[in-house]
Short mmCIF file of C-alpha atoms and ligand atoms in Angstrom, two decimals:
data_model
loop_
_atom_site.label_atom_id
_atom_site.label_comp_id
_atom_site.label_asym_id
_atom_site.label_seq_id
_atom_site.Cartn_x
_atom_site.Cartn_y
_atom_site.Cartn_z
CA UNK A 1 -20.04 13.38 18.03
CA UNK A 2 -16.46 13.86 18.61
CA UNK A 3 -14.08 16.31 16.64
CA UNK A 4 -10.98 13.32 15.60
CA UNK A 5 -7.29 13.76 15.08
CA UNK A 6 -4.73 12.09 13.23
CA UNK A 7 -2.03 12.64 16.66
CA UNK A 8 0.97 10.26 15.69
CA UNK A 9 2.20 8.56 12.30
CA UNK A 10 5.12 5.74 12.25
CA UNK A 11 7.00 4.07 9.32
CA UNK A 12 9.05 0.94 8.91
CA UNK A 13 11.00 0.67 5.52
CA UNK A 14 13.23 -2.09 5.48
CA UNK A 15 17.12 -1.72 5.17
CA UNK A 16 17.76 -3.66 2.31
CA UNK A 17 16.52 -2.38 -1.54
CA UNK A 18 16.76 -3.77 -4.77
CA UNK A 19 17.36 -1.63 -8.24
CA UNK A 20 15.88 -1.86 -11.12
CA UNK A 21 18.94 -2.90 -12.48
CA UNK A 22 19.21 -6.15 -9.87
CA UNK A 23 15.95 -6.93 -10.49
CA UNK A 24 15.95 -7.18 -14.19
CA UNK A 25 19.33 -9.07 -14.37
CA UNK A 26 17.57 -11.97 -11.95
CA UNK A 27 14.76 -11.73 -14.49
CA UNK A 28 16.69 -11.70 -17.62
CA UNK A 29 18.68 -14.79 -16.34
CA UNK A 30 15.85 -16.88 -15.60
CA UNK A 31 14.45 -16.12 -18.83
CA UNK A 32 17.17 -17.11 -20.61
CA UNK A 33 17.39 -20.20 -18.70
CA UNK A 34 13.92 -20.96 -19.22
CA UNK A 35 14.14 -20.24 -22.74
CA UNK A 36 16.48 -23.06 -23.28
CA UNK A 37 14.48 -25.14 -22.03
CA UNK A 38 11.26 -24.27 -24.26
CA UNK A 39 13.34 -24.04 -26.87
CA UNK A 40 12.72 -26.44 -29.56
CA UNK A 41 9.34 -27.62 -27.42
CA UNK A 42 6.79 -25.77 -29.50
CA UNK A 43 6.21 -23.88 -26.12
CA UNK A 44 6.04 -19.76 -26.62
CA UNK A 45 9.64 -17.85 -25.51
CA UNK A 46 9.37 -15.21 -23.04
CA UNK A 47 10.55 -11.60 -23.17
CA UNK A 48 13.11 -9.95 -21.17
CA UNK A 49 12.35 -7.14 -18.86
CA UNK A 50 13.90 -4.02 -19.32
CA UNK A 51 15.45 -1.64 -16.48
CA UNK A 52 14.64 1.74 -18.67
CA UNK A 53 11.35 0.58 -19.40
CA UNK A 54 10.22 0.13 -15.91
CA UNK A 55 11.37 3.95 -14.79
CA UNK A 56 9.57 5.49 -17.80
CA UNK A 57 6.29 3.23 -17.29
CA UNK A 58 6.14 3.67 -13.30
CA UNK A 59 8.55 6.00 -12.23
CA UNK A 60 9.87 3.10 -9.91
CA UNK A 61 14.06 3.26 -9.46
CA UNK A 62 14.25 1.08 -6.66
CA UNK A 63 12.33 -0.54 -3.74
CA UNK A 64 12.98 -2.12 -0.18
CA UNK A 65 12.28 -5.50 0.41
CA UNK A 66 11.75 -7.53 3.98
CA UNK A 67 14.91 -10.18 2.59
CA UNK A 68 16.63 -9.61 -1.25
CA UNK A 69 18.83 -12.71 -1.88
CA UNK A 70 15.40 -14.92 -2.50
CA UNK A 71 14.01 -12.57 -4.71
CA UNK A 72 16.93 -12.44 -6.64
CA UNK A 73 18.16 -15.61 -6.90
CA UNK A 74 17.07 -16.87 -10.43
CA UNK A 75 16.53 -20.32 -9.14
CA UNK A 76 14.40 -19.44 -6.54
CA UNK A 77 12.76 -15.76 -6.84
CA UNK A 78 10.47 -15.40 -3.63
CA UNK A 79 11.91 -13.93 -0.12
CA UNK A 80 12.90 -16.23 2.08
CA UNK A 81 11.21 -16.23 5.18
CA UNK A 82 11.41 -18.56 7.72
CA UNK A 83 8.62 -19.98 9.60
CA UNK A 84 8.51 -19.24 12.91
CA UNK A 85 6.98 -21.20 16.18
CA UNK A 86 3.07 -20.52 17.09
CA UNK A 87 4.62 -19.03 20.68
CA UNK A 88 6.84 -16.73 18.32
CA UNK A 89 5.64 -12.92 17.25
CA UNK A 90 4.92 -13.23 13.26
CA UNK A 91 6.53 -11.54 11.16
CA UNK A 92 3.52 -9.41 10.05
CA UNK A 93 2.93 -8.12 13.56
CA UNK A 94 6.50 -7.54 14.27
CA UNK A 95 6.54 -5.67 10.78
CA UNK A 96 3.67 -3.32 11.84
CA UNK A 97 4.65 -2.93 15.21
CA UNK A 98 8.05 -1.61 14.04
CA UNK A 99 5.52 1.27 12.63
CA UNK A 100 3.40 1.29 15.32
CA UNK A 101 5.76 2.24 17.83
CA UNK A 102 7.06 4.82 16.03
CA UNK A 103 3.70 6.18 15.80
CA UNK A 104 2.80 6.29 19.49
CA UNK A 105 6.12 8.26 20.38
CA UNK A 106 5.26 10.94 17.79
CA UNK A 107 1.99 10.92 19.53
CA UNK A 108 3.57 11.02 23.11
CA UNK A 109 1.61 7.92 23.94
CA UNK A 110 1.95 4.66 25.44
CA UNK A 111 0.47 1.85 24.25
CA UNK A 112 -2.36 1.31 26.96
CA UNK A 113 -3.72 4.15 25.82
CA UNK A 114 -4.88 2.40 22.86
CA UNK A 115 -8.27 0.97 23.14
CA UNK A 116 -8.38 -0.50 19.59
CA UNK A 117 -6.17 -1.87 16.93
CA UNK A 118 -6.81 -2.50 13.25
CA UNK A 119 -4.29 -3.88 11.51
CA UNK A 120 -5.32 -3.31 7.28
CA UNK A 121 -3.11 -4.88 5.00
CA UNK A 122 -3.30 -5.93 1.30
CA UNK A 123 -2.41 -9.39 2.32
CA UNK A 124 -2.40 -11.06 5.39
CA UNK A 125 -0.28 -13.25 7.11
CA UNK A 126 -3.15 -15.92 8.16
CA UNK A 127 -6.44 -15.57 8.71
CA UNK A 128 -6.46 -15.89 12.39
CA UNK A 129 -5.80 -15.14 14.46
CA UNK A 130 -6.09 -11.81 13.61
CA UNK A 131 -2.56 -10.14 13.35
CA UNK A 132 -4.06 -7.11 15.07
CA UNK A 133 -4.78 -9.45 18.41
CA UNK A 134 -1.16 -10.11 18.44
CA UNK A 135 0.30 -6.76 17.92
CA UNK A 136 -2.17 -6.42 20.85
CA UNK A 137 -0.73 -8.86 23.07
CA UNK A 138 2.87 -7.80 22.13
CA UNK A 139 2.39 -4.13 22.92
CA UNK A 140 0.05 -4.22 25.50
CA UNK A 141 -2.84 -2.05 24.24
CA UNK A 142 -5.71 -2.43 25.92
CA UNK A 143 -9.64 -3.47 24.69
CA UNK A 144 -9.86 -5.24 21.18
CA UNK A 145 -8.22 -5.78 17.41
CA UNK A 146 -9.22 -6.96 14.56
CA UNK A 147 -7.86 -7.18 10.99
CA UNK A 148 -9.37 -6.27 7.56
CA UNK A 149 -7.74 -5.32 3.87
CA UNK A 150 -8.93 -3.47 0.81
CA UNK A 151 -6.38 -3.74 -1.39
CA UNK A 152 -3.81 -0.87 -1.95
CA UNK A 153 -6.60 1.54 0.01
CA UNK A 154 -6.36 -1.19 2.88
CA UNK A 155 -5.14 2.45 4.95
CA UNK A 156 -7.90 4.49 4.16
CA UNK A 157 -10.43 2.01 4.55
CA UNK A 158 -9.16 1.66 7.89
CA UNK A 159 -8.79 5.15 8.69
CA UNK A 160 -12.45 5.57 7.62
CA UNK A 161 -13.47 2.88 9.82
CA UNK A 162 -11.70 3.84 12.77
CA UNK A 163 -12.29 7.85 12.48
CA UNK A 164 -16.06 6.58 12.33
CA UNK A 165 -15.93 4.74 15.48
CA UNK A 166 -14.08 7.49 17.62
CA UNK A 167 -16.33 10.07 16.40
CA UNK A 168 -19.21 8.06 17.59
CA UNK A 169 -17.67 7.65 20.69
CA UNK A 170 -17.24 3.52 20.63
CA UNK A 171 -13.69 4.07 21.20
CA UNK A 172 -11.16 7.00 22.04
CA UNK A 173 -7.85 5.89 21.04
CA UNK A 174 -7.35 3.46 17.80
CA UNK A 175 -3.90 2.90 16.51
CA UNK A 176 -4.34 1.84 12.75
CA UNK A 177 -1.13 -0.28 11.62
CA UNK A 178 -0.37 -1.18 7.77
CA UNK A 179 2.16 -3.55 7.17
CA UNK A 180 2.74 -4.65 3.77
CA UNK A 181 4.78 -8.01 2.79
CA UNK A 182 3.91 -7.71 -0.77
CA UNK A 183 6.93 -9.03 -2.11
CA UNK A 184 5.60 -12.40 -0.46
CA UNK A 185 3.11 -12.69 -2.91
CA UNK A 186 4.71 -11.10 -5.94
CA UNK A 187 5.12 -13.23 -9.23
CA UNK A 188 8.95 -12.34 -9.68
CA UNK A 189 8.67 -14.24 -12.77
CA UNK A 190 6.13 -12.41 -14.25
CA UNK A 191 7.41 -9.25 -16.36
CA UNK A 192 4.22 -7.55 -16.20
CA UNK A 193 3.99 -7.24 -11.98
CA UNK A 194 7.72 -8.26 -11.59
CA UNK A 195 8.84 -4.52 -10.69
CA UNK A 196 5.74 -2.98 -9.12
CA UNK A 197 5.73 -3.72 -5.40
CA UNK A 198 8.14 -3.27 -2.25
CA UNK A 199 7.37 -3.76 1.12
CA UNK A 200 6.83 -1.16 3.96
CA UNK A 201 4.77 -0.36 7.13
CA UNK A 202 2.90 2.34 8.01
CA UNK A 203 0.58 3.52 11.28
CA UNK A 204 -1.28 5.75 12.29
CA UNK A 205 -3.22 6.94 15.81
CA UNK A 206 -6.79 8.24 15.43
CA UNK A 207 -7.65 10.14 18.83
CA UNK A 208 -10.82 12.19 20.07
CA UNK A 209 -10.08 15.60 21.27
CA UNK A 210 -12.28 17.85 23.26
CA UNK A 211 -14.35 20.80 21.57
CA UNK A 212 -11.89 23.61 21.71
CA UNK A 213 -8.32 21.54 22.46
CA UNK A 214 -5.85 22.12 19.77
CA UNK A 215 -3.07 19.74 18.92
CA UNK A 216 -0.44 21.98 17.16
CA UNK A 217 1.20 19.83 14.44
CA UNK A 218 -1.22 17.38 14.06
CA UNK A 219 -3.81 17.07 11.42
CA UNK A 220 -7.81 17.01 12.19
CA UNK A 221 -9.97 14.51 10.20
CA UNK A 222 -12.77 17.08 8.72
CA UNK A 223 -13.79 14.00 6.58
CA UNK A 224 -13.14 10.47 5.27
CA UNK A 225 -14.53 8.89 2.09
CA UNK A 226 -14.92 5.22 0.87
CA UNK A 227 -16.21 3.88 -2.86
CA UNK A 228 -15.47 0.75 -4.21
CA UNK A 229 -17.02 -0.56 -7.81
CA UNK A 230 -15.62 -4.52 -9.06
CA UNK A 231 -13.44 -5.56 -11.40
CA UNK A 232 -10.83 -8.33 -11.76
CA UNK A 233 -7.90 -6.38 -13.82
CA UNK A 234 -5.81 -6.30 -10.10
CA UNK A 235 -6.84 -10.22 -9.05
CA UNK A 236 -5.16 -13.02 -6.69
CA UNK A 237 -7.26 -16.45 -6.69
CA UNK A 238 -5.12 -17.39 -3.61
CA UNK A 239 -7.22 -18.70 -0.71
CA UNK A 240 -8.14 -21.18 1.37
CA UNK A 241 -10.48 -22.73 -1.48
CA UNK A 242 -7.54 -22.90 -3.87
CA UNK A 243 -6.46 -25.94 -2.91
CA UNK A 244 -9.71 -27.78 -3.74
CA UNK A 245 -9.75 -27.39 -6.59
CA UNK A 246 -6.59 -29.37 -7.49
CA UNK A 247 -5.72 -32.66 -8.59
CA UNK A 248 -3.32 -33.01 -5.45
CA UNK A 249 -4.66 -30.56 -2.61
CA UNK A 250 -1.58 -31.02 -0.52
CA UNK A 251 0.78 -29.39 -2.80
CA UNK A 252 -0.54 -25.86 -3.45
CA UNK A 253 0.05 -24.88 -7.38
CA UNK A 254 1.08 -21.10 -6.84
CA UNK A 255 1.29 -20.68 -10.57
CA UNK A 256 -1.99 -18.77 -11.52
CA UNK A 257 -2.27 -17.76 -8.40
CA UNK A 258 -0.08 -14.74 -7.46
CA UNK A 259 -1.20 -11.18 -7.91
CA UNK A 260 -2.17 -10.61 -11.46
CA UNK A 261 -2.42 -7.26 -12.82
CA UNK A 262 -3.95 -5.69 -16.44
CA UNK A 263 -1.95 -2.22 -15.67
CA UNK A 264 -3.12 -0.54 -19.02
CA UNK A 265 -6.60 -1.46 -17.77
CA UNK A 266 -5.98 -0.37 -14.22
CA UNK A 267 -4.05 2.79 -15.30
CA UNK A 268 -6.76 4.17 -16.99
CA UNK A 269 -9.52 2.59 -15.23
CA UNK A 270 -8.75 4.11 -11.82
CA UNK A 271 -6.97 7.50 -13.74
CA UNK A 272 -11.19 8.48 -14.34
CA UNK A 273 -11.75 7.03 -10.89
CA UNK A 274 -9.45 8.92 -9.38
CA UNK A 275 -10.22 12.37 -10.47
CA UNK A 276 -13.66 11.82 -9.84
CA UNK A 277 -13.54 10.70 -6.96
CA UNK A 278 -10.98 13.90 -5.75
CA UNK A 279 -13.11 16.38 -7.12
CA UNK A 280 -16.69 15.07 -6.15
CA UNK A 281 -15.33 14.57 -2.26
CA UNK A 282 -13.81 18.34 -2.17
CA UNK A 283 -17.22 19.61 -3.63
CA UNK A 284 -19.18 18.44 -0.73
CA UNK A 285 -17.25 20.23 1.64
CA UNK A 286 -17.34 23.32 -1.12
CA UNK A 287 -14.04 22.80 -2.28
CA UNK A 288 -11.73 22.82 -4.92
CA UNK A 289 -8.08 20.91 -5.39
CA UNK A 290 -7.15 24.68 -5.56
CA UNK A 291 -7.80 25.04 -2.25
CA UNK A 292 -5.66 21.78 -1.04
CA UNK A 293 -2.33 22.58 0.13
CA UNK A 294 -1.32 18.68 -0.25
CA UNK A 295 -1.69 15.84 -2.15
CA UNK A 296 -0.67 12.46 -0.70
CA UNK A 297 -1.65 9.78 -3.35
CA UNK A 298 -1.66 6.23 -3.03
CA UNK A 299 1.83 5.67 -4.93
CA UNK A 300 1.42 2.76 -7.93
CA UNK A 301 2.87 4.90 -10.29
CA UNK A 302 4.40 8.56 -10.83
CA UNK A 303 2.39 9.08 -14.59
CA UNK A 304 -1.03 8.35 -13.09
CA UNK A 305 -0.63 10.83 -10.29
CA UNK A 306 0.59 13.24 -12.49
CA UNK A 307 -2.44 12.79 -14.86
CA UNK A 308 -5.52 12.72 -11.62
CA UNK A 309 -4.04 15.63 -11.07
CA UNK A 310 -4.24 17.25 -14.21
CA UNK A 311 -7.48 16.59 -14.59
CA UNK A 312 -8.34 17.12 -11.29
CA UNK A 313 -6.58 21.11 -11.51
CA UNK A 314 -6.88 21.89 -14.89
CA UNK A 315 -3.46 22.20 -15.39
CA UNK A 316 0.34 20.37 -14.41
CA UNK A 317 0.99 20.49 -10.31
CA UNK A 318 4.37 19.70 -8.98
CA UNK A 319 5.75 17.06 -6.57
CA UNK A 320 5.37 20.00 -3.61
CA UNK A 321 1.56 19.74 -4.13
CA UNK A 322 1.70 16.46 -4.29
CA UNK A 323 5.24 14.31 -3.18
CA UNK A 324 6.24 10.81 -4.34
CA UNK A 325 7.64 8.11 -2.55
CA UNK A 326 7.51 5.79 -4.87
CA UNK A 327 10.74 6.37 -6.81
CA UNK A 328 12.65 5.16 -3.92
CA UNK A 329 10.34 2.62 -2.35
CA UNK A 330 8.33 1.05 -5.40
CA UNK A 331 4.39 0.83 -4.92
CA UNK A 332 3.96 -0.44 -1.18
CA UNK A 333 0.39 -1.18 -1.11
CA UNK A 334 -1.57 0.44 1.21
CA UNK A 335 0.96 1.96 3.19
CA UNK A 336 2.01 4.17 0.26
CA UNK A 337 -0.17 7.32 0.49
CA UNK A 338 0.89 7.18 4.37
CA UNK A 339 4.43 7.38 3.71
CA UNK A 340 4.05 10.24 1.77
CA UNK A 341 2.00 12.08 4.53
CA UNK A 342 4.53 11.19 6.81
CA UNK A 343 7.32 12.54 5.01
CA UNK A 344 5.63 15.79 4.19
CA UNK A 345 3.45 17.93 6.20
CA UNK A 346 6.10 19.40 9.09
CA UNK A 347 5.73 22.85 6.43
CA UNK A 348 2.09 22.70 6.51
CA UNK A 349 0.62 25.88 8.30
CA UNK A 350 -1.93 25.69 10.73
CA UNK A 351 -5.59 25.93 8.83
CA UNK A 352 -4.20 24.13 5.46
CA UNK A 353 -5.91 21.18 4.22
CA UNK A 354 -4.46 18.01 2.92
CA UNK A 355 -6.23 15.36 0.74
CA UNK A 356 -4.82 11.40 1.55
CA UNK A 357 -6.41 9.67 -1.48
CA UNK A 358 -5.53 5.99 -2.24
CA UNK A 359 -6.65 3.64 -4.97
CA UNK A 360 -6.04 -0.14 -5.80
CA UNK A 361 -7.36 -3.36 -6.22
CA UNK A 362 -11.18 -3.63 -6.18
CA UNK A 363 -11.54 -1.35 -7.67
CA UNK A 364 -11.45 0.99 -4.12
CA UNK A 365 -10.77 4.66 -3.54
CA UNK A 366 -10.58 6.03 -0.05
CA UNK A 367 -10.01 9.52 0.90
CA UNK A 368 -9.35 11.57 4.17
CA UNK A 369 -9.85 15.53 4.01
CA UNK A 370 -6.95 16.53 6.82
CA UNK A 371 -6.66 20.34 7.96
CA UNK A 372 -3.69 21.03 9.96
CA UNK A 373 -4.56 22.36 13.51
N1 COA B 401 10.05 -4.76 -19.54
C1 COA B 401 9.98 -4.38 -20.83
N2 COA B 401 8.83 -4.21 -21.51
C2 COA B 401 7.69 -4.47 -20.84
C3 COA B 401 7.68 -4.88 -19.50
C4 COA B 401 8.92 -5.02 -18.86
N3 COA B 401 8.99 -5.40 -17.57
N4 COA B 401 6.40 -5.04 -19.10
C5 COA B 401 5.64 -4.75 -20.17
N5 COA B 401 6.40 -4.40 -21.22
C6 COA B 401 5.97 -4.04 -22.58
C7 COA B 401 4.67 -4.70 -22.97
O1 COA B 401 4.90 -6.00 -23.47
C8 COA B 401 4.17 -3.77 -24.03
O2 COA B 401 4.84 -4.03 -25.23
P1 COA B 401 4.11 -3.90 -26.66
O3 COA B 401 3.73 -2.45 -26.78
O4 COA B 401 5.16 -4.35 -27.63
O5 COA B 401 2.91 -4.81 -26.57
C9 COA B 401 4.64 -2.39 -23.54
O6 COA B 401 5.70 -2.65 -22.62
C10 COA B 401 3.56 -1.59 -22.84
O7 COA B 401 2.90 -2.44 -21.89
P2 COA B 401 1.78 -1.89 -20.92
O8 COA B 401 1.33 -3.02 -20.04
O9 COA B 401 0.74 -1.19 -21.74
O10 COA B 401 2.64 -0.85 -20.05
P3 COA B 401 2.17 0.45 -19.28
O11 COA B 401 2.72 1.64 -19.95
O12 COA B 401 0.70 0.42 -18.98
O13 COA B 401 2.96 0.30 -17.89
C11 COA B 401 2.44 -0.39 -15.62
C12 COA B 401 2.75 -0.85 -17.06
C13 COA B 401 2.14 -1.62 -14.78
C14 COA B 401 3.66 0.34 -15.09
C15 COA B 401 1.22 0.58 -15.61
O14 COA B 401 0.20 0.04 -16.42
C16 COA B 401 0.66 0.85 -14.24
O15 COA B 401 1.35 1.28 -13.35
N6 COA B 401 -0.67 0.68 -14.09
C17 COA B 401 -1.39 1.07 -12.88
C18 COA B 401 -1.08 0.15 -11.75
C19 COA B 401 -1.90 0.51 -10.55
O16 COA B 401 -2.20 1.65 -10.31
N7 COA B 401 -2.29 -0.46 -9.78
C20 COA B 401 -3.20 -0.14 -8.74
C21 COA B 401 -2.62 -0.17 -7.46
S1 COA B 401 -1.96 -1.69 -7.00
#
């Protein structure tokens, strides 16, 4: 068995970001404008979002998006994203490559050093072929890739899966790449889910080292965790079935079929989860969140965090235990908990441990136990 290390992380956040403010006027317009129209038709009104409502709820202020003027356009509200050729590098690969890259050069690699890539994603672009293969081809790693997805812990289910294979020695160097277009999915006319998501990529390079070799900086994987248990309160019924079961299967009825979300469900559902979860995966390795330097959570919201981990501690911990991201960039999936990781360890002191722990759709939890080296 090999010892594994975590040697590069990359992130892509798009330029362009939308407040809660922008969104909720593109809302509020097309509700109004919709509301005419039901008025008077014995059809049910809908409610306006609120800006204030959506910061105390979530904790989300703003979040980037891959294009903004499609999203908020009250005519249209969906991205607009053209298609491109077959010969042409999709947009998902090009998305997690942006990540990627920035990943090997923190690592001081190049890419055919790379033997594997996985490319774990809440949604995918297509189902093949796989995303991964391209961002293969494009980079010029060298063996295999293959894609797969677990909701918002689509990063830790891939970091347990490729930690796995390195330690058993099937492969020495896998980059892991995360990109999220979530806003491609997202019912912008739905005021539940309307604010939640933003789009981001994240990736990360799982490497053996040799018994004794050190990698100053870079974080060891002492352990990774996986546990999954069903339940439909996070649901999309979009798939390549959906369209059989409509009247006319060339025109594909998205309404009904976006992400739909119970949050109250889901907010307390995975809350239990959570700090079970935490607390059971420290105590095999005879551990406490006392004895955790860091905290990077999957980021859905700021009031959930803050509650796994007072029930997790005992008592209140700050962002500096664990940081969120999600103020800024909105809930981005599975490359959340990443980005937060990313953005804080260079403090950590050789010998600390860190806890990644994401949670989503699924239900799934996945955890990695990280001690800097
Ligand atoms: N603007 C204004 N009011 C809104 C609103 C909006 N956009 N969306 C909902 N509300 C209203 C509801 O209608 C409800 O009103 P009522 O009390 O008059 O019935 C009230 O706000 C509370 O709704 P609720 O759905 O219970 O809100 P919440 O406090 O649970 O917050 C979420 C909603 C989505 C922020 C929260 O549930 C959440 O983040 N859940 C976890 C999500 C998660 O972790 N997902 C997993 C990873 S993807």
């Amino acid at each position: 068995m090999h010892r594994v290390v975590i040697s590069g992380i990359g992130v892509e956040i798009p330029e362009a970001s939308i407040t809660n403010e922008e969104l909720v006027a593109s809302f509020n317009a097309w509700v109004d404008r919709e509301n005419e129209r039901r008025q008077g038709s014995g059809e049910e009104l809908l409610q306006r979002s609120d800006a204030d409502f959506i910061y105390h709820a979530s904790g989300i202020k703003t979040r980037h998006v891959i294009e903004r003027d499609g999203i908020l356009d009250p005519a249209r509200m969906v991205p607009r994203l053209p298609a491109r050729p077959d010969e042409a590098l999709s947009l998902q690969a090009e998305f997690g490559i942006a990540s990627a890259r920035r990943a090997l050069s923190h690592a001081a690699l190049d890419a055919a050093q790379i033997d594997l890539v996985i490319c774990s994603s809440s949604h995918l672009q297509r189902p093949y072929p796989a995303i991964a293969i391209e961002m293969q081809q494009a980079m010029g790693t060298r063996g295999a890739g293959f894609d797969m997805g677990l909701g918002c812990s689509s990063a830790a289910a891939a970091l347990h899966v490729a930690v796995n294979l390195v330690r058993a020695g099937a492969h020495r160097r896998v980059l892991v790449v995360v990109p999220e277009i979530i806003t491609g999915h997202l019912n912008f006319r739905d005021r539940q889910t309307h604010f939640i998501f933003g789009d981001a990529a994240a990736a990360m390079i799982v490497e053996a080292v040799a018994d004794g070799e050190t990698r100053a900086g870079r974080f060891e994987v002492v352990d990774t965790r996986l546990w999954t248990q069903l339940s439909s309160n996070i649901r999309t019924n979009l798939g390549y079935l959906t369209r059989t079961a409509q009247e006319d299967p060339y025109m594909v009825d998205m309404q009904g079929n976006m992400i739909k979300q119970v949050g109250n469900k889901v907010f307390k559902d995975v809350t239990v989860a959570g700090h079970r979860f935490i607390v059971d995966f420290l105590a095999e390795h005879g551990q406490t969140p006392d004895d955790i330097r860091r905290f990077w959570l999957h980021q859905a919201n700021a009031r959930m965090n803050a509650m796994i981990l007072k029930l997790s501690f005992g008592r209140e911990v700050g962002h500096d235990r664990a940081p969120m991201v999600l103020d800024r960039l909105g809930n981005t999936a599975g490359a959340g908990a990443v980005i937060a990781l990313q953005e804080n360890h260079a403090d950590m002191k050789a010998g600390d441990y860190g806890l990644l722990c994401a949670f989503g759709a699924g239900y799934s939890i996945g955890g990695a136990l990280l001690r800097m080296m």
